Structure formats: structure tokens, C-alpha cells
Amino acid sequence: MDYMNGPGRHHLFVPGPVNIPEQVIRAMNRNNEDYRSPAIPALTKTLLEDVKKIFKTTSGTPFLFPTTGTGAWESALTNTLSPGDRIVSFLIGQFSLLWIDQQKRLNFKVDVVESEWGQGANLQVLASKLSEDQNHSIKAICIVHNETATGVTNDISAVRTLLDHYKHPALLLVDGVSSICALDFRMDEWGVDVALTGSQKALSLPTGLGIVCASPKALEATKTSKSLKVFFDWNDYLKFYKLGTYWPYTPSIQLLYGLKAALELIFEEGLDNVIARHARLGKATRLAVEAWGLKNCTQKEEWISNTVTAVVVPPNIDSTEIVKRAWKRYNLSLGLGLNKVAGKVFRIGHLGHVNELQLLGCLAGVEMVLKDVGYPVVLGSGVAAATTYLQHHIPLIPSRI
């Protein structure tokens, strides 16, 4: 019996972990096997090549760590930098805050560029720092592509443009945990040196894989990195890559088969079609929020996220009660407001293996919850706004044409 079971299907609309496709669940429903047999190296070799496609890189080297996004963060930092190295890092929400905390605890010197929550990275401050850094003391720029606490997406290509303009050699490290496989991400074109994501987000897997991709420049940086690393040491992986066995320790066999199935689904739909689907879901959600008379936490159109929408509630309503009510009465999971926006926003996650009709069910549930907590929403208003948009923009399913 499930813990606190409810009738029907649970509606999971937090911005990760997300819904797992049935095909992926079936692929993972298997016994353990010997990872030193020929089967697992053959599977891993295919996965490493396929993973490069979701980062849009031909030159990057991927690593599949049995960890979370937090472990992937640590891997990116400790393999490329040394204690005392200067980093510029942008604080725009809870997850960028946590990454900065990790950077400080790993003894890097962090220049924190803070923006109001709901705003994107302040690139004017970055431009100023780069122009003043004639001695190239800044060794890395760390930025979260999509901040899930506030629903803000940063322009990574603009960061690369600034680095190139000032001819600055700093590494560009990007957290793509809630963006890669859902938002447009171009590792090679944008000159990203280390990109990372987690399996429980747009890949629609269980938590447990931290996927890191390193550029040739990042691999070169490992030769001078003096940070302590053991579990996340890229060089250990590279040794086993050369041997053709791929794993310096026991991998999660079931997650590897799940990853294979998840990537097959993405490639069957087409990565660009997946990105377009997320754009539709994001637009429909924002139209619903507007129809409800509420505001998006994201303060400018240029920063909107197509994987999560943070909805600001009136001062007389505690957004935590909205989240609790949705779960208790409607079997609907929404994201809490975190840290500075706790009680002020609730979050609708619309990423991963989810379609438009599923989203409409979520929006209908949100309307009922809003009514429950005393907000004067017109029932059906948000659903109607979203439906009107989606009816004109949903394409035919490619496999059924």
C-alpha cells in the first residue's frame, strides 16, 4: 500500500522530480547484473554518445555519476579549480544560493553578484568585473541556466559574448539541471566549458544520476586543479574510458537502462520538438496565471522559464496553504515557495514527460484550490485561456501522422 494513497493518478507538477514514463519504468524493472560483463560497457558507450546530443556538443566528454545535481556541481568545481581560485557566481534564487554555498565551503573565493529574486543574472556587473580583471584572476563564471525557485532563465550565450569581448579565459560552468532536455541549450555554440544536469528533471528519470559534460578546455584544467576529489574525479573515469570498461566503481544498472529508454523517447519525439512542447506548456501556464489576475514572479519577459512558473499570491494568502490544500484535497503536487519567497509564491512545474492535457488538469486543480483559500478566481478562466492558446498551437503527434 502506498504511503497516504489517494484514488486515481497522482498529479505531479513540482519542478522536479517529475513524472516517469511507463516505458522508462519498464526498462528499469530488471534484476542486477555483472557490470564487468561485456553488456554494461557496450550500453555505457552508447549512452555516452547519446548524452552528448542533449548537450548539443560534439567535442564534450560526458560523465555519468551516481549522484544528484548537487554532486554534479561539486564535480564541475573540484575537477577544474583549486582552493583559493576566484569565481564570479550569480545569486538569483534558492538553487544558485546553494551552489554558492558549496563554492564557499570548497574554499573558493567567490564574487557573489546578487539580483532581486525574480530577476536574472546582472550581466552589467559581470562586464565590469571582466573589464577590470586585467590579470585574469577570475578563473570561472558559475551560473544557473534556469533557477527553479523563481522561474527565471538566464541568457548563457550573452555570458559567452562578454567573455569573448573582453578576451577573458575564465571557464564557463553552467547548471542546466532544470533546463537541459527542456530548454534550448547549446554547449558548443555557447562555449560552455562544463554543463551539468540531473536525471529527475527533464530526462524524466528517478533521482540518482548527475550528468556532467566537460569541454576540452575543462579537461585541460584538470591538469592544474588542486582541489581534493575522489568519488567525482574525472581522471578516474577517463582511465576506465581508455580501458573500455567505463566504470571506476559500481554503476546503477537500472538507471542506465532507464536512461537509455528516456533518451530513446526524447530522440523519437525529436529534441527540438521536446523544446517546442515545453515552450507551449510554459506559455499556456503564463496565460492561465494572467487570466486568474495573478502575477508571475519572473519580472521581465526575457527571463521567463518554460519549465517552471512561480506564481505570486496576494499578501493575505499564504502560498504554503495552497500547496498543502492541493495535495490533501485534489491529489495535486505543486512546488512550495523557497527561502525569500516562502509563503509568497507557489510553483507549477511543467517539464519532462508531460503533455498539454495533463497540464490542463493541473490548471483546473489550481483554480479549485485558489477558490478554496478565498481567492476570487473565476472558475474556468485560466483553463479557458490556456485551452484557447493550445488548441491553436498543438501539432499532430509525429509518430501518428
Coordinates of C-alpha atoms in Angstrom, one line a residue:
M1 CA 0.0 0.0 0.0
D2 CA 1.3 3.4 -0.9
Y3 CA 2.0 5.9 1.9
M4 CA -1.1 8.1 2.2
N5 CA -2.6 6.6 -1.0
G6 CA -5.2 8.6 -3.0
P7 CA -7.7 7.5 -5.7
G8 CA -6.7 7.8 -9.3
R9 CA -3.5 9.1 -10.7
H10 CA -1.4 11.5 -8.6
H11 CA -0.9 14.8 -10.5
L12 CA 2.8 15.6 -10.0
F13 CA 3.5 19.2 -11.0
V14 CA 6.5 20.2 -9.0
P15 CA 9.6 21.3 -11.0
G16 CA 11.3 18.0 -10.3
P17 CA 11.2 15.2 -9.6
V18 CA 8.8 14.7 -12.5
N19 CA 6.6 12.1 -14.0
I20 CA 8.4 8.9 -15.2
P21 CA 7.2 7.4 -18.5
E22 CA 5.9 3.9 -18.4
Q23 CA 8.5 2.9 -20.9
V24 CA 11.2 4.0 -18.6
I25 CA 9.7 2.3 -15.6
R26 CA 9.5 -1.0 -17.5
A27 CA 13.1 -0.6 -18.7
M28 CA 14.3 -0.2 -15.1
N29 CA 12.3 -3.2 -13.9
R30 CA 15.1 -5.7 -14.1
N31 CA 17.5 -7.7 -12.0
N32 CA 21.0 -6.7 -11.2
E33 CA 23.8 -7.9 -13.5
D34 CA 27.6 -8.0 -13.6
Y35 CA 28.8 -4.6 -14.7
R36 CA 32.1 -6.1 -15.7
S37 CA 30.4 -8.3 -18.3
P38 CA 30.5 -7.0 -21.9
A39 CA 26.9 -5.9 -21.8
I40 CA 27.3 -2.9 -19.5
P41 CA 30.4 -1.3 -21.2
A42 CA 28.5 -1.6 -24.5
L43 CA 25.5 0.1 -23.0
T44 CA 27.6 2.8 -21.4
K45 CA 29.5 3.5 -24.6
T46 CA 26.2 4.1 -26.4
L47 CA 24.8 6.2 -23.6
L48 CA 27.9 8.5 -23.5
E49 CA 27.5 9.2 -27.2
D50 CA 23.8 9.8 -26.9
V51 CA 24.1 12.1 -23.9
K52 CA 26.3 14.4 -25.9
K53 CA 23.3 15.1 -28.2
I54 CA 21.2 16.6 -25.4
F55 CA 24.0 19.0 -24.5
K56 CA 24.4 19.7 -28.2
T57 CA 28.1 19.0 -28.2
T58 CA 30.4 17.0 -30.4
S59 CA 33.6 17.9 -28.6
G60 CA 32.5 17.5 -25.0
T61 CA 33.3 14.5 -22.7
P62 CA 30.3 13.3 -20.6
F63 CA 30.4 11.6 -17.2
L64 CA 27.5 9.7 -15.6
F65 CA 27.8 10.0 -11.8
P66 CA 25.6 8.0 -9.4
T67 CA 24.6 11.2 -7.6
T68 CA 22.3 14.2 -7.7
G69 CA 22.7 17.6 -9.2
T70 CA 24.5 18.7 -6.0
G71 CA 27.2 16.1 -6.7
A72 CA 27.4 17.2 -10.3
W73 CA 28.0 20.8 -9.0
E74 CA 30.9 19.5 -6.9
S75 CA 32.3 17.5 -9.8
A76 CA 32.3 20.6 -12.0
L77 CA 34.1 22.7 -9.4
T78 CA 36.7 20.3 -8.0
N79 CA 37.9 19.0 -11.3
T80 CA 38.6 22.3 -12.9
L81 CA 39.6 24.7 -10.0
S82 CA 41.9 24.9 -7.0
P83 CA 41.2 26.2 -3.5
G84 CA 41.5 30.0 -3.4
D85 CA 40.6 30.4 -7.1
R86 CA 38.4 33.4 -7.7
I87 CA 34.9 32.7 -9.1
V88 CA 32.1 35.0 -10.2
S89 CA 28.8 33.5 -9.3
F90 CA 25.2 34.8 -9.7
L91 CA 22.7 34.6 -6.8
I92 CA 19.2 34.9 -8.2
G93 CA 17.3 32.3 -6.2
Q94 CA 17.5 29.3 -3.8
F95 CA 19.4 26.9 -6.1
S96 CA 22.1 29.4 -7.1
L97 CA 22.3 30.3 -3.4
L98 CA 23.0 26.6 -2.6
W99 CA 25.7 26.3 -5.3
I100 CA 27.4 29.5 -4.0
D101 CA 27.3 27.9 -0.5
Q102 CA 29.0 24.9 -1.9
Q103 CA 31.6 27.0 -3.7
K104 CA 32.5 28.8 -0.5
R105 CA 32.7 25.6 1.5
L106 CA 35.1 24.2 -1.0
N107 CA 37.3 27.2 -0.3
F108 CA 37.0 29.1 -3.5
K109 CA 37.0 32.9 -3.4
V110 CA 33.5 33.8 -4.6
D111 CA 32.5 37.2 -6.0
V112 CA 28.7 37.0 -5.5
V113 CA 26.6 39.0 -7.9
E114 CA 23.2 39.2 -6.3
S115 CA 19.9 40.2 -8.0
E116 CA 16.4 40.6 -6.6
W117 CA 14.7 37.2 -6.7
G118 CA 12.6 37.2 -9.9
Q119 CA 15.4 38.9 -11.9
G120 CA 18.1 37.3 -14.0
A121 CA 21.8 37.5 -13.7
N122 CA 23.2 41.0 -13.7
L123 CA 25.5 40.9 -16.7
Q124 CA 26.4 44.5 -16.4
V125 CA 28.2 43.7 -13.2
L126 CA 29.9 40.8 -14.9
A127 CA 31.1 43.1 -17.8
S128 CA 32.5 45.5 -15.2
K129 CA 34.4 42.7 -13.4
L130 CA 35.8 41.3 -16.6
S131 CA 36.9 44.6 -17.9
E132 CA 38.8 45.4 -14.6
D133 CA 40.4 41.9 -14.4
Q134 CA 43.5 42.6 -16.5
N135 CA 45.5 39.9 -14.7
H136 CA 42.8 37.3 -15.3
S137 CA 42.4 36.5 -11.6
I138 CA 38.9 35.3 -12.3
K139 CA 39.1 31.6 -13.0
A140 CA 35.5 30.7 -13.6
I141 CA 32.0 32.1 -14.1
C142 CA 29.3 30.0 -12.5
I143 CA 25.7 30.5 -13.5
V144 CA 22.4 28.6 -13.2
H145 CA 20.7 28.5 -16.5
N146 CA 17.2 28.0 -15.1
E147 CA 16.5 29.0 -11.5
T148 CA 13.6 26.8 -10.4
A149 CA 12.9 28.8 -7.2
T150 CA 11.8 31.8 -9.2
G151 CA 11.1 30.6 -12.7
V152 CA 14.0 32.6 -14.2
T153 CA 16.0 31.6 -17.3
N154 CA 19.4 33.2 -17.9
D155 CA 20.9 34.0 -21.3
I156 CA 24.1 31.8 -21.4
S157 CA 25.0 33.0 -24.9
A158 CA 25.3 36.6 -23.6
V159 CA 27.7 35.4 -20.9
R160 CA 29.9 33.9 -23.6
T161 CA 29.7 37.0 -25.6
L162 CA 31.0 39.1 -22.7
L163 CA 33.9 36.6 -22.1
D164 CA 34.8 36.7 -25.8
H165 CA 34.5 40.5 -25.9
Y166 CA 37.0 41.0 -23.1
K167 CA 39.1 38.1 -24.3
H168 CA 38.9 36.6 -20.9
P169 CA 40.0 33.0 -20.4
A170 CA 37.7 32.2 -17.4
L171 CA 35.9 28.9 -17.6
L172 CA 32.1 29.0 -18.0
L173 CA 30.4 26.5 -15.7
V174 CA 26.6 26.1 -16.2
D175 CA 24.0 24.4 -14.0
G176 CA 21.5 23.1 -16.5
V177 CA 19.6 20.9 -14.0
S178 CA 16.1 22.1 -14.9
S179 CA 16.9 23.3 -18.4
I180 CA 18.8 20.6 -20.4
C181 CA 16.4 18.5 -22.5
A182 CA 13.6 21.1 -22.0
L183 CA 15.1 24.5 -22.9
D184 CA 17.4 25.4 -25.8
F185 CA 20.9 24.5 -24.7
R186 CA 23.9 24.7 -27.0
M187 CA 27.1 23.7 -25.2
D188 CA 29.5 24.0 -28.2
E189 CA 27.9 27.1 -29.8
W190 CA 27.8 29.0 -26.5
G191 CA 31.3 28.0 -25.4
V192 CA 30.2 26.3 -22.2
D193 CA 33.1 24.5 -20.5
V194 CA 31.2 22.4 -18.0
A195 CA 27.5 21.8 -18.2
L196 CA 25.5 19.5 -15.9
T197 CA 22.0 18.2 -15.3
G198 CA 20.2 15.7 -13.1
S199 CA 18.2 12.7 -14.1
Q200 CA 15.0 13.6 -12.1
K201 CA 14.2 16.7 -14.2
A202 CA 13.6 16.9 -17.9
L203 CA 15.0 13.5 -18.5
S204 CA 12.1 12.1 -16.5
L205 CA 14.0 9.5 -14.6
P206 CA 14.3 8.8 -10.9
T207 CA 16.8 10.9 -8.9
G208 CA 20.3 9.3 -8.9
L209 CA 22.2 10.3 -12.0
G210 CA 24.3 13.5 -12.1
I211 CA 25.3 14.0 -15.8
V212 CA 28.3 16.3 -16.4
C213 CA 29.8 17.2 -19.8
A214 CA 33.2 18.8 -20.0
S215 CA 34.8 20.7 -22.9
P216 CA 38.4 20.1 -24.0
K217 CA 39.4 23.3 -22.2
A218 CA 37.8 22.0 -19.0
L219 CA 39.6 18.7 -19.3
E220 CA 42.9 20.6 -19.7
A221 CA 42.1 22.5 -16.5
T222 CA 42.1 19.2 -14.6
K223 CA 45.9 19.0 -15.0
T224 CA 46.3 22.0 -12.8
S225 CA 43.4 21.6 -10.4
K226 CA 44.5 21.0 -6.8
S227 CA 41.0 20.5 -5.3
L228 CA 40.6 17.3 -3.3
K229 CA 38.4 14.9 -5.1
V230 CA 37.9 11.1 -5.0
F231 CA 34.4 10.0 -5.9
F232 CA 33.9 12.7 -8.5
D233 CA 37.4 12.6 -10.1
W234 CA 37.1 12.8 -13.8
N235 CA 40.6 11.3 -14.3
D236 CA 39.4 8.0 -12.7
Y237 CA 36.6 7.8 -15.2
L238 CA 38.9 8.7 -18.1
K239 CA 41.3 5.8 -17.2
F240 CA 38.4 3.4 -17.5
Y241 CA 37.2 5.0 -20.7
K242 CA 40.5 4.1 -22.2
L243 CA 40.3 0.6 -20.9
G244 CA 36.8 0.2 -22.5
T245 CA 35.2 -0.8 -19.2
Y246 CA 34.0 2.8 -18.4
W247 CA 33.2 2.4 -14.6
P248 CA 35.7 3.1 -11.7
Y249 CA 33.0 1.8 -9.3
T250 CA 29.7 0.0 -9.4
P251 CA 27.1 2.0 -11.5
S252 CA 23.4 2.0 -11.0
I253 CA 22.5 -0.7 -13.6
Q254 CA 18.7 0.0 -13.5
L255 CA 19.2 3.8 -14.0
L256 CA 21.4 3.2 -17.0
Y257 CA 18.7 1.1 -18.7
G258 CA 16.2 3.8 -17.7
L259 CA 18.4 6.5 -19.2
K260 CA 18.6 4.5 -22.5
A261 CA 14.8 4.4 -22.6
A262 CA 14.4 8.0 -21.7
L263 CA 16.8 9.1 -24.4
E264 CA 15.0 6.9 -26.9
L265 CA 11.8 8.7 -26.1
I266 CA 13.4 12.1 -26.5
F267 CA 15.0 11.3 -29.8
E268 CA 11.8 9.7 -31.1
E269 CA 9.9 12.9 -30.4
G270 CA 12.9 15.0 -31.6
L271 CA 14.9 17.2 -29.2
D272 CA 13.7 20.4 -30.9
N273 CA 10.1 19.2 -30.7
V274 CA 10.6 18.5 -27.0
I275 CA 11.9 22.0 -26.5
A276 CA 8.9 23.4 -28.5
R277 CA 6.5 21.4 -26.4
H278 CA 7.9 22.9 -23.2
A279 CA 7.6 26.4 -24.8
R280 CA 3.8 25.6 -25.3
L281 CA 3.4 24.4 -21.8
G282 CA 5.1 27.5 -20.4
K283 CA 3.1 29.9 -22.5
A284 CA -0.2 28.2 -21.6
T285 CA 0.6 28.3 -17.9
R286 CA 1.5 32.0 -18.0
L287 CA -1.7 32.8 -19.9
A288 CA -3.7 31.0 -17.1
V289 CA -1.9 32.9 -14.4
E290 CA -2.7 36.2 -16.2
A291 CA -6.4 35.1 -16.5
W292 CA -6.5 34.4 -12.8
G293 CA -5.4 38.0 -12.1
L294 CA -2.1 36.9 -10.5
K295 CA 1.5 37.7 -11.4
N296 CA 4.5 35.7 -12.4
C297 CA 7.5 36.0 -10.1
T298 CA 9.7 36.5 -13.2
Q299 CA 9.9 40.2 -13.6
K300 CA 10.8 40.5 -17.4
E301 CA 9.8 38.6 -20.5
E302 CA 13.4 38.0 -21.3
W303 CA 13.8 35.8 -18.2
I304 CA 10.7 33.7 -18.4
S305 CA 11.1 30.0 -17.9
N306 CA 9.4 27.3 -19.9
T307 CA 9.9 24.6 -17.3
V308 CA 8.5 26.2 -14.2
T309 CA 6.2 29.2 -13.4
A310 CA 6.4 30.8 -9.9
V311 CA 3.0 32.4 -9.2
V312 CA 2.9 35.3 -6.7
V313 CA -0.1 35.3 -4.4
P314 CA -1.8 38.3 -2.7
P315 CA -0.4 39.3 0.7
N316 CA -3.4 38.0 2.5
I317 CA -2.9 34.4 1.2
D318 CA -0.1 32.1 2.4
S319 CA 1.1 30.1 -0.7
T320 CA 2.1 27.2 1.6
E321 CA -1.6 26.6 2.3
I322 CA -2.3 26.4 -1.5
V323 CA 0.3 23.7 -1.8
K324 CA -1.0 21.8 1.2
R325 CA -4.6 22.1 0.1
A326 CA -3.8 20.9 -3.4
W327 CA -2.1 17.7 -2.1
K328 CA -4.7 17.0 0.6
R329 CA -7.9 17.5 -1.4
Y330 CA -7.0 17.2 -5.1
N331 CA -4.1 14.8 -5.2
L332 CA -2.1 17.5 -6.9
S333 CA 1.5 18.3 -6.0
L334 CA 2.7 21.9 -6.6
G335 CA 6.0 23.5 -5.7
L336 CA 6.5 25.4 -2.4
G337 CA 7.9 28.9 -2.3
L338 CA 11.5 28.7 -1.0
N339 CA 13.6 30.9 1.3
K340 CA 12.9 34.6 0.4
V341 CA 9.7 33.7 -1.5
A342 CA 8.4 31.2 1.0
G343 CA 4.7 31.8 1.6
K344 CA 4.7 34.3 -1.3
V345 CA 4.7 32.1 -4.4
F346 CA 3.7 28.6 -5.4
R347 CA 5.3 26.9 -8.3
I348 CA 3.8 25.0 -11.2
G349 CA 6.4 22.7 -12.8
H350 CA 5.8 21.9 -16.5
L351 CA 8.8 19.9 -17.5
G352 CA 9.7 16.4 -18.5
H353 CA 7.3 13.7 -19.8
V354 CA 4.1 15.7 -19.7
N355 CA 1.6 16.8 -22.3
E356 CA -0.9 19.6 -22.8
L357 CA -4.0 17.8 -21.5
Q358 CA -2.1 16.8 -18.3
L359 CA -1.3 20.5 -17.8
L360 CA -4.9 21.5 -18.2
G361 CA -5.8 19.1 -15.4
C362 CA -3.3 20.7 -13.2
L363 CA -4.6 24.2 -14.0
A364 CA -8.1 23.2 -13.2
G365 CA -6.9 21.8 -9.9
V366 CA -5.1 25.1 -9.1
E367 CA -8.3 27.1 -9.8
M368 CA -10.2 25.0 -7.3
V369 CA -7.5 25.4 -4.7
L370 CA -7.5 29.2 -5.2
K371 CA -11.2 29.2 -4.7
D372 CA -10.8 27.1 -1.5
V373 CA -8.3 29.5 0.1
G374 CA -10.5 32.5 -0.6
Y375 CA -9.0 34.0 -3.8
P376 CA -11.8 35.3 -6.1
V377 CA -10.8 33.3 -9.1
V378 CA -13.4 32.8 -11.9
L379 CA -13.5 29.1 -12.3
G380 CA -12.5 28.0 -15.8
S381 CA -10.8 31.3 -16.6
G382 CA -7.2 30.1 -16.6
V383 CA -8.2 26.8 -18.2
A384 CA -10.0 28.6 -21.0
A385 CA -7.1 30.9 -21.6
A386 CA -4.7 28.0 -21.8
T387 CA -7.0 25.9 -23.9
T388 CA -7.6 28.7 -26.4
Y389 CA -3.9 29.0 -26.9
L390 CA -3.1 25.3 -27.0
Q391 CA -5.9 24.4 -29.4
H392 CA -4.2 26.6 -32.0
H393 CA -0.6 25.5 -31.3
I394 CA -0.6 21.8 -30.6
P395 CA 0.9 20.0 -33.6
L396 CA 0.0 16.5 -34.7
I397 CA 1.9 13.8 -32.9
P398 CA 4.8 13.0 -35.3
S399 CA 4.6 9.2 -34.9
R400 CA 0.9 9.3 -35.7
I401 CA 1.0 11.3 -38.9

